[in-house]
PDB file of C-alpha atoms in Angstrom:
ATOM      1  CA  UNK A   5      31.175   6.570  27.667  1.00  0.00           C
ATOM      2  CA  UNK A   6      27.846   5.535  29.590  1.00  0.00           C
ATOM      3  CA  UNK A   7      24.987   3.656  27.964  1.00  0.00           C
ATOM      4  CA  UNK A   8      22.686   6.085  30.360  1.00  0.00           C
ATOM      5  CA  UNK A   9      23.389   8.954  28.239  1.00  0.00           C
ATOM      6  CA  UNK A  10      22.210   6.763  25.465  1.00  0.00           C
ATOM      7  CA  UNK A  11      18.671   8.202  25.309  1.00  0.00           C
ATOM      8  CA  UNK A  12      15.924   8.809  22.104  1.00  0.00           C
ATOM      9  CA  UNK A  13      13.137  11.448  21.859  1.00  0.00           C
ATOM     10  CA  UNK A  14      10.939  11.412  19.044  1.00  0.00           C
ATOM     11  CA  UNK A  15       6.990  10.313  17.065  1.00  0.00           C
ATOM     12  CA  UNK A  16       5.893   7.757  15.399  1.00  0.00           C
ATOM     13  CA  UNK A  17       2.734   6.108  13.328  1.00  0.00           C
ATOM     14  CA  UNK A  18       1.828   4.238  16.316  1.00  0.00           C
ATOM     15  CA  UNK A  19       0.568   7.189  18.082  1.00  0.00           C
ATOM     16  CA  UNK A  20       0.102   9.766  15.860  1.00  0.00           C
ATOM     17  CA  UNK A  21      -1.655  10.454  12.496  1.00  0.00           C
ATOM     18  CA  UNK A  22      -0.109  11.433   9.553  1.00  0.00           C
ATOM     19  CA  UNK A  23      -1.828  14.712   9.731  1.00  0.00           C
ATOM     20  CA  UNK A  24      -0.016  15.056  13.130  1.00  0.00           C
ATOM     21  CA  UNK A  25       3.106  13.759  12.263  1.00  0.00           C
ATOM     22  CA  UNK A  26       3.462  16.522   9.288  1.00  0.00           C
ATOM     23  CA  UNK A  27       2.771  19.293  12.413  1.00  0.00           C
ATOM     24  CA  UNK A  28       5.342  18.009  14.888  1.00  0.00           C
ATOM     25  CA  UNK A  29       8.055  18.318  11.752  1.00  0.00           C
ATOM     26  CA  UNK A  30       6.781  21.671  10.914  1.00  0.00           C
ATOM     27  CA  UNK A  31       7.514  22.921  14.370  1.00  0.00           C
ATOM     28  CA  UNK A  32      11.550  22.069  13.016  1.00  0.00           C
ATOM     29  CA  UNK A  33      12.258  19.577  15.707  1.00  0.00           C
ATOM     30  CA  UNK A  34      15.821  19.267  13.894  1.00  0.00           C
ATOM     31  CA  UNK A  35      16.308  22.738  14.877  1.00  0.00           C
ATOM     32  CA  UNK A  36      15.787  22.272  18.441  1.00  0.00           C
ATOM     33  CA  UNK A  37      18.460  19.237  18.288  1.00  0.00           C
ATOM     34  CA  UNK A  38      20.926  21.225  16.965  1.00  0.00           C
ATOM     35  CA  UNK A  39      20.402  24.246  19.191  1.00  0.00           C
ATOM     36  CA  UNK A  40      21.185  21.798  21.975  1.00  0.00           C
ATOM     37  CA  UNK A  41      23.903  19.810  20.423  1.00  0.00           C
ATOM     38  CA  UNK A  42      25.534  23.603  19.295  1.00  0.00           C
ATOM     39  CA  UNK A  43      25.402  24.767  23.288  1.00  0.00           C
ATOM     40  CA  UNK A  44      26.969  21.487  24.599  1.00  0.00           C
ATOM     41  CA  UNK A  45      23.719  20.030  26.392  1.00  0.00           C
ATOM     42  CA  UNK A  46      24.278  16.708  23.941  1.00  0.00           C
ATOM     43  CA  UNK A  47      27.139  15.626  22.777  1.00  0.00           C
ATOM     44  CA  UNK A  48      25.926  13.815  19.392  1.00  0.00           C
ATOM     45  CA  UNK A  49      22.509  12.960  17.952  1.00  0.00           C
ATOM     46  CA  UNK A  50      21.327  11.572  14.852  1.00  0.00           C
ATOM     47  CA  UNK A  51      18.014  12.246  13.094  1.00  0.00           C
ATOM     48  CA  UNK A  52      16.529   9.562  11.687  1.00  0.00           C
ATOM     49  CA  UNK A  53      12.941  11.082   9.971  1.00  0.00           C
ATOM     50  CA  UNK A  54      11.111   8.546   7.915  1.00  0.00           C
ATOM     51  CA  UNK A  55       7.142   8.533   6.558  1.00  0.00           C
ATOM     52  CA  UNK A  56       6.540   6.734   9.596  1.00  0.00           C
ATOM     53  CA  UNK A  57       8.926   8.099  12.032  1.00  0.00           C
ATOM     54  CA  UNK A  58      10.790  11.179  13.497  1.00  0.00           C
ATOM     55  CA  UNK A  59      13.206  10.052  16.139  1.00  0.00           C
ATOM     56  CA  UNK A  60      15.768  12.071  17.905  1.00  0.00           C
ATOM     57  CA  UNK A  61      18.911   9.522  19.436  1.00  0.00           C
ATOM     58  CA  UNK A  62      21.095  11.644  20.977  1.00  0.00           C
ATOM     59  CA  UNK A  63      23.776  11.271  24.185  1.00  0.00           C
ATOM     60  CA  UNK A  64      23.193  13.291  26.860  1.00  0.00           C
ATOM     61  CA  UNK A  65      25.888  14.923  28.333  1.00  0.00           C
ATOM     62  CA  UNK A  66      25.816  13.999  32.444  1.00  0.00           C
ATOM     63  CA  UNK A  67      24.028  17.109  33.501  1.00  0.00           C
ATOM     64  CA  UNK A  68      21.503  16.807  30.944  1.00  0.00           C
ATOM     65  CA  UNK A  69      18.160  15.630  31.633  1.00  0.00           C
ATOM     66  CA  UNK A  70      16.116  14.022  28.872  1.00  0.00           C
ATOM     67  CA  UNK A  71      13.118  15.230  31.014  1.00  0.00           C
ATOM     68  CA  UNK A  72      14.423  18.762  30.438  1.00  0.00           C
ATOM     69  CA  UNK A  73      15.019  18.153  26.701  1.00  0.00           C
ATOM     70  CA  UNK A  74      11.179  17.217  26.428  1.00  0.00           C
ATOM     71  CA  UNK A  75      10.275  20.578  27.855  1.00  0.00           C
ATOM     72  CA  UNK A  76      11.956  22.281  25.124  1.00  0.00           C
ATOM     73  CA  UNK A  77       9.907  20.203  22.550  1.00  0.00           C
ATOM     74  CA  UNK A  78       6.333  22.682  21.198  1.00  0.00           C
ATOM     75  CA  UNK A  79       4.377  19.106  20.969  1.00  0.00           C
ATOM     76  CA  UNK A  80       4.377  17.160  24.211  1.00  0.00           C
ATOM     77  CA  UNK A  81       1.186  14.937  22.629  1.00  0.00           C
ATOM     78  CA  UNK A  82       2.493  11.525  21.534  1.00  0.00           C
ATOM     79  CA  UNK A  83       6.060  12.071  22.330  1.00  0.00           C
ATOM     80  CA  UNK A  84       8.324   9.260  23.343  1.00  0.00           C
ATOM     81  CA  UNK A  85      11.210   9.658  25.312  1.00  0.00           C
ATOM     82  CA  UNK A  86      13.577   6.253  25.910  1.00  0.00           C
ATOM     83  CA  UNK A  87      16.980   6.373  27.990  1.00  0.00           C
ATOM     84  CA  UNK A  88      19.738   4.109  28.465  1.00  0.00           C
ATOM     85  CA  UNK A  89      19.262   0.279  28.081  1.00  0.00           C
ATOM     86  CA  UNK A  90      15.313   1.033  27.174  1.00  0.00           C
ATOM     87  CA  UNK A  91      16.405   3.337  24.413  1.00  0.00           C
ATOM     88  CA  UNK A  92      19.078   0.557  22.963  1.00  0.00           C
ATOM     89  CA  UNK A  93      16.873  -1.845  23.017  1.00  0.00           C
ATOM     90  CA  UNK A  94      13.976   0.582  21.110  1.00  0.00           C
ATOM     91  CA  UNK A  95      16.606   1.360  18.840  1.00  0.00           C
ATOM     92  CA  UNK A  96      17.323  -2.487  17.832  1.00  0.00           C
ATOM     93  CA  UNK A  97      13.849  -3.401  17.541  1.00  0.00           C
ATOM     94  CA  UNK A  98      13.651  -0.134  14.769  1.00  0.00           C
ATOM     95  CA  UNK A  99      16.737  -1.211  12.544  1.00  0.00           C
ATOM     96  CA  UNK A 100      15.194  -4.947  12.570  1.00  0.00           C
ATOM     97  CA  UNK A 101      11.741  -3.522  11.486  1.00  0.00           C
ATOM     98  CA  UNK A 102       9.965  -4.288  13.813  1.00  0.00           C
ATOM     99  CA  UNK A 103       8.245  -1.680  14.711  1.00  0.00           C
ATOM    100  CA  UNK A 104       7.211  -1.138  10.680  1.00  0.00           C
ATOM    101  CA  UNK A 105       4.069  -1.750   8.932  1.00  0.00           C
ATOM    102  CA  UNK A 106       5.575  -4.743   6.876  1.00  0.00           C
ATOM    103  CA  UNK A 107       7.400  -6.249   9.910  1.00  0.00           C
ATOM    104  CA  UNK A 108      11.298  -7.073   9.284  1.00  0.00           C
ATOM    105  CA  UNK A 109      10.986  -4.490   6.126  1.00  0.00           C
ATOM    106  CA  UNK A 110      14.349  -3.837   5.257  1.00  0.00           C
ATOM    107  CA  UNK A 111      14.413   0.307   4.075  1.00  0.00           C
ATOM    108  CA  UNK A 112      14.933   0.797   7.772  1.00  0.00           C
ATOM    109  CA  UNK A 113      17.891  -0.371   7.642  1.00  0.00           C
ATOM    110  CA  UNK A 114      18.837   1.803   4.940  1.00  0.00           C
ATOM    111  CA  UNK A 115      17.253   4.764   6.341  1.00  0.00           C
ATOM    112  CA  UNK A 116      19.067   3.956   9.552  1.00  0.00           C
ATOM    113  CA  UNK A 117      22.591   4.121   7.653  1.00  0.00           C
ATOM    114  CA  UNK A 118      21.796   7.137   6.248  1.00  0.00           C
ATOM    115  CA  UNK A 119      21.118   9.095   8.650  1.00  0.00           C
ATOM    116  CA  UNK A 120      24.041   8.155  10.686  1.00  0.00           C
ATOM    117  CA  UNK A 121      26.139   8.522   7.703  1.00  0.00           C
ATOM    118  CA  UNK A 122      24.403  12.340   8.015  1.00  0.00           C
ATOM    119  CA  UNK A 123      25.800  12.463  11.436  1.00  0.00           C
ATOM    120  CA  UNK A 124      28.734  11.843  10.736  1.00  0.00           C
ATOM    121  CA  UNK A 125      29.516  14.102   7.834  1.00  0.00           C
ATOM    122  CA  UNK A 126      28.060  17.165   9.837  1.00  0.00           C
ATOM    123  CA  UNK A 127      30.386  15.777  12.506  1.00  0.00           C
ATOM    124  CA  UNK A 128      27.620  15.185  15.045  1.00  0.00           C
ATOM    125  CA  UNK A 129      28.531  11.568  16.454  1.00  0.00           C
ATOM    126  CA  UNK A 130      30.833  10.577  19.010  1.00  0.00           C
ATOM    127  CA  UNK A 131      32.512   7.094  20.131  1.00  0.00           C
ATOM    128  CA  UNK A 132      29.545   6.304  22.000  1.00  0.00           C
ATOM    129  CA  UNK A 133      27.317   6.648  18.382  1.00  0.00           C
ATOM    130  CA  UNK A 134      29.864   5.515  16.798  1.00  0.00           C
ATOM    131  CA  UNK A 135      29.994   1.977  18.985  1.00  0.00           C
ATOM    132  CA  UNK A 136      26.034   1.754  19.181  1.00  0.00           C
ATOM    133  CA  UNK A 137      25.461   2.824  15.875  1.00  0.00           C
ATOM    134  CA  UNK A 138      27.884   0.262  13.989  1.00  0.00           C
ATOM    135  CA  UNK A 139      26.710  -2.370  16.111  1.00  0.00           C
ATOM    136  CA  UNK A 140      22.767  -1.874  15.567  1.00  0.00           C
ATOM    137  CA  UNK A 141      23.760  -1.180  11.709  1.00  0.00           C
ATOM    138  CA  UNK A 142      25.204  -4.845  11.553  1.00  0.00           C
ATOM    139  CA  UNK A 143      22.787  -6.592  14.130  1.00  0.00           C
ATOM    140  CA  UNK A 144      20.267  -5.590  11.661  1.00  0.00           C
ATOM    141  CA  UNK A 145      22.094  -6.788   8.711  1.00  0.00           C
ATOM    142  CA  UNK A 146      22.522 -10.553  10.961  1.00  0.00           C
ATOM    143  CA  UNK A 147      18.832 -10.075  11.781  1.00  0.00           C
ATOM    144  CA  UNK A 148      17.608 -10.408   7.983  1.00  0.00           C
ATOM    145  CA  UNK A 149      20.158 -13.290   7.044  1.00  0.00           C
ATOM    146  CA  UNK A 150      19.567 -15.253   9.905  1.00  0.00           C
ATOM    147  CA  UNK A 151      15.854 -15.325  10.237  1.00  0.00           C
ATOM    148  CA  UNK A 152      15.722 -15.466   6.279  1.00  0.00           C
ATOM    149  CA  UNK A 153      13.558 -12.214   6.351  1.00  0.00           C
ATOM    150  CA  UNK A 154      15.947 -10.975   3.595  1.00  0.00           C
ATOM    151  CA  UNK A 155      14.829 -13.513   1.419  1.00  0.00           C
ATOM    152  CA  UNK A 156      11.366 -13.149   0.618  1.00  0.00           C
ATOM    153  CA  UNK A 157       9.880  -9.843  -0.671  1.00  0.00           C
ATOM    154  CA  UNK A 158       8.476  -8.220   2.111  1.00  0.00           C
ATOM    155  CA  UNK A 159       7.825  -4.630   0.365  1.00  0.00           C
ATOM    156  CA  UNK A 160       4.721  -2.718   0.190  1.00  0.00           C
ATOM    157  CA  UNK A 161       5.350  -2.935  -3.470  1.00  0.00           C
ATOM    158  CA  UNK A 162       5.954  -6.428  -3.852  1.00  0.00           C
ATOM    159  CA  UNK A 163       3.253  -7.332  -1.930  1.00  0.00           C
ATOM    160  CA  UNK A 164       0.993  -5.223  -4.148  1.00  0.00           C
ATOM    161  CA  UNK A 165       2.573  -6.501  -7.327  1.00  0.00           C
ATOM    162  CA  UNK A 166       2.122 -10.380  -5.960  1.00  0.00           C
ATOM    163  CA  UNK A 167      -1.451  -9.753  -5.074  1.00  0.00           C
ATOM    164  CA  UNK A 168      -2.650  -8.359  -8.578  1.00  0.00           C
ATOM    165  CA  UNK A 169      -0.404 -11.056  -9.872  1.00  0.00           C
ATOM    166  CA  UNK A 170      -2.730 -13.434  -8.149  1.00  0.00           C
ATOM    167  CA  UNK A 171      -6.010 -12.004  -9.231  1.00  0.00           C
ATOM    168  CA  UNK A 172      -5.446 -10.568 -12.941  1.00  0.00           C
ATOM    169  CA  UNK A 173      -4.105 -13.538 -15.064  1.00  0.00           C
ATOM    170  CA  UNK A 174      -1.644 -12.056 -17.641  1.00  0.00           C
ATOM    171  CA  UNK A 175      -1.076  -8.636 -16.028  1.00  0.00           C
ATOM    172  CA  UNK A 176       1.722  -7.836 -17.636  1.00  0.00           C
ATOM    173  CA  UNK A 177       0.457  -7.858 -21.042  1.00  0.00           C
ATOM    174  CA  UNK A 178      -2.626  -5.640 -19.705  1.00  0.00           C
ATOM    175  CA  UNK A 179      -2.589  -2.022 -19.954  1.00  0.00           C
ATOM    176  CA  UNK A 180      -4.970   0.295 -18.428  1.00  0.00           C
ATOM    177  CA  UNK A 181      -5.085   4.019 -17.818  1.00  0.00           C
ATOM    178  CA  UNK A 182      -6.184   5.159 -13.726  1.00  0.00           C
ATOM    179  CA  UNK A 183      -7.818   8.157 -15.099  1.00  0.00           C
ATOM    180  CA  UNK A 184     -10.564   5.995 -16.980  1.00  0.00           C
ATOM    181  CA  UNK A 185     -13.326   5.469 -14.707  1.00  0.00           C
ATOM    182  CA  UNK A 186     -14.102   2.234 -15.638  1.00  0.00           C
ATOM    183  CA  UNK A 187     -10.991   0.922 -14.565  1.00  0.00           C
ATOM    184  CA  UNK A 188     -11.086   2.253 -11.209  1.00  0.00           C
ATOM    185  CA  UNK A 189     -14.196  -0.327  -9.754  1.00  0.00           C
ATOM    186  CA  UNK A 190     -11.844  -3.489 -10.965  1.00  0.00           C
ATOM    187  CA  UNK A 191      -8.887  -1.640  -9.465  1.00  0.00           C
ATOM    188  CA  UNK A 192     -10.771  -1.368  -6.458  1.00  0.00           C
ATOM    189  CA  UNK A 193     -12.126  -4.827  -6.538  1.00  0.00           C
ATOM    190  CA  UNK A 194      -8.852  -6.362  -6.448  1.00  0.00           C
ATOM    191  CA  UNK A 195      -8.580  -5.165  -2.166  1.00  0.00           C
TER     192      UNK A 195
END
């Protein structure tokens, strides 16, 4: 087991559009993965795809590049590749939230066990995943008691909710249909 072979290859909203985002998964990326991991040039990966995200972690076996894994990737534009310590570390900063639009967000998380859980039902993890992966899984659970994140509702949702809480008095005893027009200007006017 060596944390070099520890690498990720993947997208994300900080690069690319949505637009673009939906055209690098068209092109199957998970495909590609599994082509590799099926002819022994990885020995484990997990997928973890999100709205925001499509990232590839996968070990490399010792006479695998991650520069020759690129090369196999159709879209080079706004690909990330991370290896070893970098990609740990890039991989830690994910599962805390960090990197998402609500920072310390905790559906990450979630995403982040389910796609290991994935890998490991299609039986493509290894000890090394297996070490890294229950590790980040529970750093991130330590990360939202410990810096109270977990406590306040830090949702997309529940932000919206609290802010037309805090302009319409009484909301919940409104009712209004989107599809009249008139309601759409004091929808708007609430942003």
């Amino acid at each position: 087991m060596n944390i070099k072979n520890f690498a990720m290859i993947g997208i994300s909203h900080k690069i690319l559009s949505m637009q673009e985002r939906e055209e690098f998964i068209r092109q199957k990326p998970k495909v590609l993965l599994e082509e590799l991991f099926q002819t022994g040039k990885i020995r484990a990966y997990v997928d973890l795809s999100t709205c925001l995200r499509v990232e590839f972690y996968m070990e490399l076996l010792d006479n695998t590049r991650l520069e020759e894994i690129r090369e196999r990737f159709p879209a080079q534009r706004g690909l990330q590749m991370k290896q070893g310590e970098e990609a740990l570390l890039h991989l830690a900063k994910v599962v805390c939230g960090f990197f998402s639009v609500i920072k310390g967000e905790d559906q990450i998380l979630s995403q982040m066990k389910h796609a290991y859980t994935k890998a490991l039902e299609e039986k493509h993890s290894s000890k090394l995943f297996n070490i890294i992966f229950q590790k980040i899984i529970t750093l991130g659970k330590k990360f939202r008691t410990k810096s109270n994140i977990a406590h306040h509702a830090l949702s997309l949702e529940a932000i919206t909710l609290h802010s037309i809480q805090e302009r319409i008095p009484n909301v919940q005893e409104k009712k209004f249909s989107y599809w009249e027009s008139e309601s759409w200007p004091s929808l708007f006017s609430l942003f």
